[in-house]
Amino acid sequence: MKLFWIRFNFLLTILSFLSLFMINCSSTHVGNGNKQSNIGYITAKSGLFLRENPGKKFPKVTLVLHGEKVEILEYANTTDFIDGIEAKWVKAKYKNLEGWMFSGYLSDTPFAHTVVSTIADITFLPDDTYEIDKELETLCPNQRDILCLLNTAISFANANYFKKSIAANSKALAINPRDYIGLNNRGLGYLVIKELDKSMDDLNKSIDSFPISNAFYLRARIFLERKQNEKAITDLIQSIELNPQACMSYSLLGWMYLSSEKWELAKVTLMKSIDCDPSDPYSYANLANYFWKVKKDKNNALFYIQKSLQHGYQDYATFYREDSDGKFLKGLNQTTEFNQLIERYRKK
């Protein structure tokens, strides 16, 4: 696993599209009737798969998380009936990927939701709360409007202003101390700025109020930082039970099993992670670690290293470091084939 999975001098980035509006009761499906929007927002709590062709039988391209925005390119001529919903399949673009989605789980209305996070080697913006009261009064004239405060907090987080986000969530929580979205998202904010005790307190309260997959995932991150590995594993399992499409939880759980030398559990979990999100570079890299460390299978190890690189992994040094992937890849990372593969992607 990449080192920044396990050390805390990483920062968290927001993956989900963080809008300024709450979900509407109507939540119009983009593919129903005559209304055809060119933007859609994922309403399925477990996320929605982008597939190679219109139909559930076709291979997955990637999982697009709840609340994310996609660009709709075209509509299929026929409709499908899934989970009691009749709607068209749409060709959609998500980031740099294109594929097909069932429009029954797309809304043409953006909405606020709990924050979902993954690890990234980024910097968050320095910010302060000196003028936060005036700023919030401007953004939310009605200071008792919890929805406005929560959405403003999300917009601050989306812009990487986490201290302001914490302050806005705190305003909302002063009105309703048990609001699980505010608790979850403030817990993430504290996690980012490394106030782990406060983050743990918020996430515990969020889980007590309304247990959601993301809160267990974030709490597992704190347990991991504190080297409480078994507690982290327990929370990741719970995260997956609540949301079988919690791809990041599969990915991190696979690493936890790998680092605990629970080899076969690691392999199975990492395979599930890739099935859940075929674009995750870390699970491919960790499968390479498994196949070389456990099986001394050069072909599969190199295959999964290449898959990791193809999906955007660029922290090449970790393949050699003894405190990271290097401890699993020792021997392989000195071969000509391995070094030629790394150099080929390093030069791109």
XYZ file of N, CA and C in Angstrom, residues 93-303:
633
model
N -20.578 11.144 -19.129
C -19.149 11.403 -18.938
C -18.912 11.773 -17.489
N -17.973 11.074 -16.855
C -17.588 11.360 -15.476
C -16.076 11.544 -15.440
N -15.641 12.751 -15.112
C -14.220 13.096 -15.183
C -13.747 12.810 -16.610
N -12.776 11.924 -16.772
C -12.294 11.627 -18.129
C -12.814 10.285 -18.633
N -13.822 9.736 -17.973
C -14.362 8.434 -18.337
C -15.737 8.583 -18.966
N -16.057 7.727 -19.932
C -17.378 7.706 -20.544
C -17.957 6.302 -20.463
N -19.257 6.234 -20.368
C -19.926 4.943 -20.310
C -21.429 5.173 -20.212
N -22.140 4.124 -19.792
C -23.603 4.181 -19.727
C -24.075 3.997 -18.295
N -25.164 4.714 -17.950
C -25.760 4.659 -16.615
C -27.272 4.510 -16.722
N -27.840 3.864 -15.715
C -29.297 3.786 -15.614
C -29.805 5.103 -15.031
N -30.655 5.819 -15.794
C -31.042 7.168 -15.385
C -32.064 7.197 -14.259
N -32.568 6.028 -13.871
C -33.500 5.990 -12.753
C -32.884 6.435 -11.444
N -31.570 6.404 -11.374
C -30.873 6.862 -10.172
C -30.087 8.140 -10.444
N -30.570 8.941 -11.376
C -30.002 10.264 -11.632
C -31.067 11.316 -11.370
N -30.656 12.422 -10.792
C -31.548 13.555 -10.568
C -31.016 14.751 -11.334
N -31.919 15.603 -11.814
C -31.454 16.831 -12.446
C -31.319 17.962 -11.430
N -31.501 17.620 -10.146
C -31.388 18.606 -9.068
C -30.202 18.265 -8.187
N -29.255 19.174 -7.995
C -28.141 18.896 -7.088
C -28.604 18.918 -5.638
N -27.845 18.286 -4.755
C -28.246 18.216 -3.358
C -27.032 18.046 -2.458
N -27.238 18.354 -1.194
C -26.167 18.197 -0.208
C -26.218 16.793 0.371
N -25.124 16.340 0.858
C -25.024 14.983 1.369
C -23.789 14.899 2.234
N -23.608 13.763 2.881
C -22.417 13.609 3.693
C -21.188 13.574 2.811
N -20.106 14.055 3.352
C -18.864 14.123 2.595
C -18.222 12.747 2.522
N -17.725 12.413 1.359
C -16.969 11.179 1.171
C -15.545 11.569 0.850
N -14.591 10.808 1.345
C -13.202 11.236 1.165
C -12.313 10.088 0.736
N -11.209 10.410 0.163
C -10.147 9.463 -0.119
C -8.827 10.157 0.128
N -7.745 9.411 0.050
C -6.451 9.979 0.332
C -5.871 10.574 -0.936
N -5.269 11.719 -0.835
C -4.595 12.319 -1.979
C -3.442 13.167 -1.474
N -2.418 13.265 -2.259
C -1.243 14.035 -1.890
C -1.457 15.481 -2.326
N -2.337 16.173 -1.600
C -2.667 17.548 -1.935
C -2.434 18.415 -0.709
N -2.599 19.707 -0.873
C -2.539 20.610 0.263
C -3.893 21.265 0.425
N -4.334 21.432 1.683
C -5.560 22.185 1.872
C -5.172 23.628 2.166
N -6.087 24.529 1.852
C -5.772 25.943 1.916
C -5.770 26.426 3.358
N -4.779 27.235 3.729
C -4.806 27.817 5.077
C -5.974 28.778 5.180
N -6.710 28.693 6.243
C -7.831 29.601 6.420
C -8.003 29.889 7.904
N -8.739 30.932 8.202
C -9.041 31.249 9.587
C -10.510 31.604 9.690
N -10.980 31.767 10.906
C -12.401 32.033 11.133
C -12.610 33.422 11.726
N -11.679 34.319 11.480
C -11.736 35.651 12.087
C -13.018 36.383 11.710
N -13.417 36.274 10.423
C -14.610 36.971 9.943
C -15.757 36.002 9.666
N -15.709 34.820 10.269
C -16.660 33.785 9.882
C -18.102 34.157 10.214
N -18.332 34.844 11.340
C -19.711 35.205 11.693
C -20.320 36.139 10.647
N -19.555 37.149 10.229
C -20.051 38.064 9.196
C -20.261 37.328 7.882
N -19.332 36.432 7.572
C -19.433 35.686 6.317
C -20.679 34.810 6.304
N -20.943 34.144 7.425
C -22.113 33.276 7.500
C -23.408 34.080 7.494
N -23.398 35.272 8.093
C -24.583 36.114 8.060
C -24.915 36.546 6.637
N -23.866 36.755 5.835
C -24.083 37.121 4.431
C -24.591 35.929 3.631
N -23.981 34.773 3.851
C -24.347 33.578 3.081
C -25.668 32.977 3.546
N -25.956 33.077 4.835
C -27.183 32.523 5.409
C -27.842 33.604 6.268
N -28.606 34.515 5.657
C -29.232 35.600 6.420
C -30.078 35.107 7.597
N -30.749 33.968 7.392
C -31.484 33.350 8.498
C -30.531 32.400 9.215
N -30.017 32.825 10.342
C -29.008 32.049 11.057
C -29.573 30.812 11.753
N -30.890 30.600 11.607
C -31.509 29.374 12.119
C -31.772 28.378 10.997
N -31.330 28.707 9.805
C -31.553 27.841 8.639
C -30.451 26.775 8.598
N -30.735 25.624 9.173
C -29.727 24.562 9.281
C -29.261 24.111 7.902
N -30.197 23.986 6.960
C -29.824 23.492 5.635
C -28.832 24.429 4.960
N -29.067 25.717 5.090
C -28.142 26.685 4.505
C -26.767 26.574 5.156
N -26.739 26.445 6.476
C -25.456 26.351 7.190
C -24.699 25.078 6.807
N -25.428 23.965 6.701
C -24.779 22.705 6.327
C -24.217 22.773 4.913
N -24.993 23.352 4.005
C -24.528 23.450 2.626
C -23.374 24.431 2.483
N -23.408 25.503 3.279
C -22.286 26.440 3.275
C -21.033 25.758 3.797
N -21.190 24.927 4.825
C -20.051 24.162 5.348
C -19.474 23.240 4.280
N -20.355 22.615 3.514
C -19.916 21.724 2.456
C -19.182 22.492 1.365
N -19.701 23.682 1.030
C -19.034 24.471 -0.010
C -17.652 24.926 0.453
N -17.506 25.256 1.742
C -16.184 25.593 2.276
C -15.237 24.393 2.154
N -15.741 23.203 2.519
C -14.903 22.000 2.431
C -14.520 21.714 0.987
N -15.473 21.928 0.094
C -15.203 21.698 -1.323
C -14.090 22.611 -1.832
N -13.976 23.793 -1.228
C -12.917 24.739 -1.595
C -11.660 24.544 -0.734
N -11.659 23.494 0.095
C -10.529 23.158 0.972
C -10.312 24.167 2.093
N -11.388 24.878 2.486
C -11.332 25.752 3.661
C -11.975 25.005 4.830
N -11.195 24.140 5.464
C -11.781 23.229 6.432
C -12.081 23.883 7.777
N -11.320 24.891 8.162
C -11.631 25.570 9.423
C -12.945 26.333 9.308
N -13.169 26.955 8.179
C -14.448 27.623 7.954
C -15.584 26.602 7.883
N -15.305 25.476 7.271
C -16.311 24.422 7.198
C -16.683 23.940 8.595
N -15.684 23.763 9.441
C -15.938 23.348 10.827
C -16.805 24.384 11.535
N -16.499 25.666 11.337
C -17.262 26.730 11.994
C -18.719 26.736 11.534
N -18.940 26.550 10.239
C -20.313 26.542 9.716
C -21.080 25.323 10.222
N -20.422 24.172 10.234
C -21.071 22.980 10.794
C -21.381 23.173 12.271
N -20.498 23.843 12.988
C -20.727 24.086 14.419
C -21.952 24.954 14.638
N -22.168 25.956 13.763
C -23.376 26.786 13.842
C -24.624 25.925 13.678
N -24.593 25.023 12.698
C -25.742 24.141 12.465
C -25.956 23.204 13.650
N -24.856 22.696 14.197
C -24.961 21.749 15.310
C -25.387 22.424 16.603
N -25.185 23.723 16.713
C -25.695 24.457 17.878
C -27.219 24.478 17.869
N -27.804 24.379 16.667
C -29.258 24.339 16.525
C -29.765 22.908 16.716
N -29.092 21.959 16.081
C -29.474 20.551 16.217
C -28.214 19.727 16.472
N -27.882 19.479 17.737
C -26.628 18.790 18.071
C -26.540 17.359 17.554
N -27.657 16.781 17.111
C -27.642 15.391 16.663
C -27.739 15.263 15.148
N -27.528 16.356 14.430
C -27.582 16.283 12.969
C -26.386 15.454 12.466
N -26.681 14.274 11.920
C -25.597 13.354 11.599
C -24.744 13.834 10.423
N -25.337 14.613 9.501
C -24.543 15.141 8.393
C -23.536 16.153 8.915
N -24.009 17.060 9.766
C -23.104 18.040 10.347
C -22.009 17.393 11.174
N -22.366 16.383 11.951
C -21.373 15.687 12.775
C -20.357 14.943 11.907
N -20.852 14.238 10.893
C -19.950 13.499 10.004
C -18.984 14.445 9.297
N -19.517 15.545 8.761
C -18.687 16.435 7.962
C -17.750 17.278 8.822
N -18.188 17.637 10.035
C -17.266 18.322 10.935
C -16.186 17.349 11.407
N -16.578 16.073 11.589
C -15.580 15.062 11.949
C -14.510 14.919 10.891
N -14.921 14.989 9.611
C -13.937 14.960 8.534
C -13.026 16.186 8.609
N -13.612 17.353 8.854
C -12.812 18.568 8.949
C -11.746 18.472 10.027
N -12.146 17.991 11.192
C -11.166 17.821 12.277
C -10.106 16.785 11.904
N -10.520 15.756 11.166
C -9.562 14.748 10.728
C -8.511 15.360 9.810
N -8.950 16.217 8.901
C -8.034 16.853 7.961
C -7.029 17.735 8.682
N -7.483 18.504 9.673
C -6.565 19.412 10.370
C -5.897 18.742 11.564
N -6.090 17.422 11.675
C -5.381 16.566 12.619
C -5.774 16.780 14.075
N -6.988 17.235 14.315
C -7.512 17.276 15.687
C -8.321 15.995 15.893
N -7.586 14.923 16.159
C -8.181 13.589 16.098
C -9.179 13.330 17.221
N -8.945 13.861 18.412
C -9.889 13.638 19.507
C -11.250 14.249 19.174
N -11.232 15.474 18.641
C -12.489 16.125 18.256
C -13.155 15.382 17.105
N -12.355 14.909 16.160
C -12.908 14.142 15.050
C -13.571 12.868 15.558
N -12.904 12.156 16.434
C -13.453 10.921 16.992
C -14.762 11.195 17.732
N -14.806 12.282 18.509
C -16.016 12.615 19.259
C -17.183 12.861 18.315
N -16.947 13.625 17.240
C -18.019 13.900 16.281
C -18.469 12.643 15.559
N -17.538 11.821 15.152
C -17.903 10.612 14.414
C -18.650 9.625 15.309
N -18.253 9.533 16.578
C -19.002 8.688 17.520
C -20.440 9.165 17.649
N -20.611 10.482 17.760
C -21.966 11.037 17.890
C -22.763 10.846 16.602
N -22.097 10.999 15.455
C -22.770 10.786 14.179
C -23.274 9.355 14.073
N -22.438 8.412 14.455
C -22.813 6.998 14.398
C -23.945 6.698 15.373
N -23.898 7.294 16.568
C -24.977 7.096 17.541
C -26.290 7.677 17.038
N -26.205 8.814 16.327
C -27.407 9.474 15.841
C -28.017 8.743 14.659
N -27.180 8.403 13.683
C -27.655 7.703 12.478
C -26.440 7.073 11.806
N -26.225 5.778 12.013
C -24.999 5.150 11.505
C -24.973 5.075 9.984
N -23.943 5.667 9.372
C -23.760 5.600 7.930
C -22.370 5.055 7.634
N -22.233 4.495 6.459
C -20.988 3.846 6.054
C -19.787 4.776 6.161
N -19.951 6.020 5.686
C -18.828 6.941 5.624
C -18.267 7.265 7.006
N -19.139 7.369 8.012
C -18.673 7.676 9.372
C -17.783 6.548 9.902
N -18.149 5.299 9.614
C -17.306 4.177 10.048
C -15.969 4.185 9.312
N -15.998 4.536 8.023
C -14.753 4.623 7.260
C -13.825 5.682 7.860
N -14.374 6.863 8.148
C -13.549 7.944 8.693
C -13.024 7.584 10.080
N -13.866 6.945 10.897
C -13.399 6.551 12.228
C -12.300 5.494 12.137
N -12.409 4.619 11.135
C -11.344 3.635 10.915
C -10.026 4.322 10.613
N -10.084 5.460 9.888
C -8.856 6.213 9.604
C -8.174 6.674 10.884
N -8.991 7.081 11.878
C -8.419 7.521 13.156
C -7.817 6.334 13.892
N -8.535 5.210 13.921
C -7.986 4.012 14.566
C -6.672 3.598 13.905
N -6.608 3.715 12.591
C -5.390 3.365 11.878
C -4.235 4.279 12.287
N -4.508 5.569 12.392
C -3.488 6.518 12.814
C -2.996 6.209 14.224
N -3.892 5.722 15.055
C -3.538 5.400 16.445
C -3.024 3.977 16.607
N -2.829 3.301 15.488
C -2.314 1.937 15.451
C -3.233 0.948 16.178
N -4.523 1.255 16.180
C -5.529 0.334 16.719
C -6.129 -0.437 15.540
N -5.310 -1.327 14.991
C -5.648 -1.963 13.717
C -6.908 -2.815 13.762
N -7.103 -3.554 14.847
C -8.278 -4.415 14.910
C -9.565 -3.592 14.958
N -9.530 -2.463 15.664
C -10.701 -1.583 15.685
C -10.946 -0.989 14.299
N -9.867 -0.662 13.609
C -10.010 -0.137 12.248
C -10.652 -1.178 11.346
N -10.200 -2.410 11.442
C -10.768 -3.489 10.623
C -12.253 -3.671 10.930
N -12.607 -3.641 12.218
C -14.014 -3.792 12.612
C -14.879 -2.699 12.004
N -14.387 -1.447 12.033
C -15.164 -0.339 11.470
C -15.273 -0.436 9.949
N -14.218 -0.880 9.296
C -14.268 -1.021 7.838
C -15.258 -2.105 7.430
N -15.291 -3.193 8.178
C -16.273 -4.248 7.908
C -17.691 -3.699 8.087
N -17.893 -2.901 9.146
C -19.206 -2.300 9.382
C -19.573 -1.324 8.270
N -18.592 -0.564 7.802
C -18.825 0.367 6.691
C -19.328 -0.379 5.467
N -18.717 -1.520 5.180
C -19.111 -2.319 4.012
C -20.476 -2.959 4.211
N -20.775 -3.379 5.440
C -22.093 -3.964 5.706
C -23.204 -2.941 5.470
N -22.935 -1.694 5.843
C -23.935 -0.643 5.644
C -24.041 -0.231 4.185
N -22.942 -0.332 3.470
C -22.930 0.044 2.049
C -22.030 -0.923 1.287
N -22.610 -1.939 0.665
C -21.803 -2.932 -0.062
C -20.997 -2.340 -1.216
N -21.265 -1.085 -1.582
C -20.482 -0.413 -2.620
C -19.521 0.623 -2.008
N -19.128 0.418 -0.765
C -18.168 1.321 -0.111
C -16.765 0.963 -0.592
N -16.436 1.405 -1.795
C -15.211 0.958 -2.461
C -13.951 1.328 -1.682
N -13.923 2.536 -1.117
C -12.749 2.948 -0.365
C -12.540 2.086 0.867
N -13.641 1.622 1.464
C -13.529 0.750 2.633
C -12.934 -0.601 2.245
N -13.354 -1.146 1.106
C -12.735 -2.377 0.617
C -11.234 -2.177 0.396
N -10.885 -1.068 -0.230
C -9.487 -0.811 -0.563
C -8.627 -0.725 0.694
N -9.099 0.043 1.675
C -8.328 0.194 2.913
C -8.317 -1.095 3.714
N -9.442 -1.826 3.727
C -9.483 -3.098 4.444
C -8.516 -4.101 3.826
N -8.419 -4.102 2.495
C -7.453 -4.983 1.841
C -6.038 -4.678 2.287
N -5.708 -3.393 2.388
C -4.383 -3.007 2.886
C -4.177 -3.443 4.328
N -5.215 -3.283 5.159
C -5.097 -3.678 6.563
C -4.810 -5.174 6.677
N -5.510 -5.986 5.890
C -5.258 -7.423 5.913
C -3.849 -7.732 5.411
N -3.415 -7.023 4.382
C -2.080 -7.235 3.831
C -1.015 -6.919 4.871
N -1.148 -5.784 5.537
C -0.150 -5.380 6.527
C -0.191 -6.248 7.770
N -1.338 -6.924 7.995
C -1.460 -7.847 9.132
C -1.085 -9.279 8.755
N -0.605 -9.457 7.519
C -0.209 -10.764 6.979
C -1.365 -11.754 6.950
N -2.568 -11.231 6.787
C -3.738 -12.082 6.557
C -3.905 -12.174 5.047
N -3.014 -12.950 4.456
C -2.773 -12.884 3.019
C -3.993 -13.160 2.163
N -4.698 -14.256 2.439
C -5.805 -14.625 1.562
C -7.010 -13.705 1.743
N -7.218 -13.233 2.980
C -8.252 -12.229 3.190
C -7.918 -10.957 2.418
N -6.622 -10.613 2.398
C -6.188 -9.432 1.649
C -6.508 -9.591 0.170
N -6.170 -10.728 -0.391
C -6.402 -10.955 -1.819
C -7.889 -10.852 -2.161
N -8.729 -11.546 -1.401
C -10.164 -11.549 -1.671
C -10.737 -10.137 -1.569
N -10.326 -9.407 -0.541
C -10.857 -8.061 -0.319
C -10.396 -7.097 -1.403
N -9.145 -7.212 -1.821
C -8.637 -6.331 -2.876
C -9.307 -6.628 -4.211
N -9.610 -7.887 -4.468
C -10.354 -8.229 -5.684
C -11.753 -7.610 -5.646
N -12.378 -7.641 -4.470
C -13.692 -7.016 -4.329
C -13.591 -5.510 -4.520
N -12.505 -4.922 -4.030
C -12.296 -3.481 -4.200
C -12.224 -3.117 -5.674
N -11.506 -3.904 -6.453
C -11.377 -3.629 -7.887
C -12.700 -3.853 -8.604
N -13.448 -4.872 -8.194
C -14.771 -5.089 -8.782
C -15.688 -3.907 -8.474
N -15.528 -3.357 -7.270
C -16.327 -2.212 -6.848
C -15.919 -0.955 -7.603
N -14.611 -0.712 -7.709
C -14.103 0.469 -8.416
C -12.895 0.072 -9.258
N -13.127 -0.237 -10.536
C -12.023 -0.686 -11.400
C -10.965 0.385 -11.669
N -11.199 1.618 -11.219
C -10.224 2.677 -11.478
C -9.317 2.972 -10.282
N -9.432 2.195 -9.207
C -8.642 2.448 -7.993
C -7.212 1.923 -8.148
N -6.199 2.798 -8.245
C -4.827 2.328 -8.471
C -4.232 1.614 -7.273
N -4.690 1.942 -6.060
C -4.076 1.394 -4.855
C -4.355 -0.101 -4.691
N -5.566 -0.518 -5.042
C -5.883 -1.942 -4.915
C -5.056 -2.768 -5.895
N -4.842 -2.241 -7.106
C -3.981 -2.950 -8.053
C -2.562 -3.062 -7.495
N -2.033 -1.966 -6.936
C -0.675 -1.987 -6.385
C -0.570 -2.983 -5.240
N -1.616 -3.052 -4.412
C -1.567 -3.970 -3.282
C -1.707 -5.422 -3.716
N -2.422 -5.670 -4.805
C -2.445 -7.032 -5.349
C -1.066 -7.423 -5.873
N -0.347 -6.460 -6.451
C 1.038 -6.731 -6.860
C 1.864 -7.104 -5.644
N 1.675 -6.369 -4.549
C 2.387 -6.691 -3.310
C 2.088 -8.121 -2.863
N 0.807 -8.498 -2.929
C 0.403 -9.847 -2.529
C 1.056 -10.911 -3.413
N 0.945 -10.737 -4.721
C 1.413 -11.797 -5.615
C 2.932 -11.987 -5.541
N 3.677 -10.919 -5.257
C 5.124 -11.116 -5.147
C 5.509 -11.607 -3.755
N 4.978 -10.981 -2.718
C 5.360 -11.344 -1.350
C 4.942 -12.758 -0.996
N 3.735 -13.139 -1.384
C 3.180 -14.419 -0.951
C 3.442 -15.522 -1.963
N 3.306 -15.219 -3.246
C 3.364 -16.255 -4.275
C 4.660 -16.252 -5.088
N 5.428 -15.167 -4.989
C 6.600 -14.974 -5.861
C 6.207 -15.153 -7.330
N 5.040 -14.618 -7.652
C 4.470 -14.712 -8.995
C 4.825 -13.423 -9.742
N 5.911 -13.459 -10.498
C 6.395 -12.250 -11.171
C 5.395 -11.733 -12.200
N 4.809 -12.629 -12.971
C 3.914 -12.194 -14.040
C 2.713 -11.424 -13.498
N 2.064 -11.987 -12.478
C 0.911 -11.295 -11.902
C 1.318 -10.025 -11.166
N 2.450 -10.057 -10.490
C 2.912 -8.856 -9.784
C 3.156 -7.717 -10.762
N 3.834 -7.997 -11.860
C 4.096 -6.958 -12.850
C 2.806 -6.507 -13.538
N 1.905 -7.460 -13.756
C 0.619 -7.121 -14.362
C -0.126 -6.100 -13.510
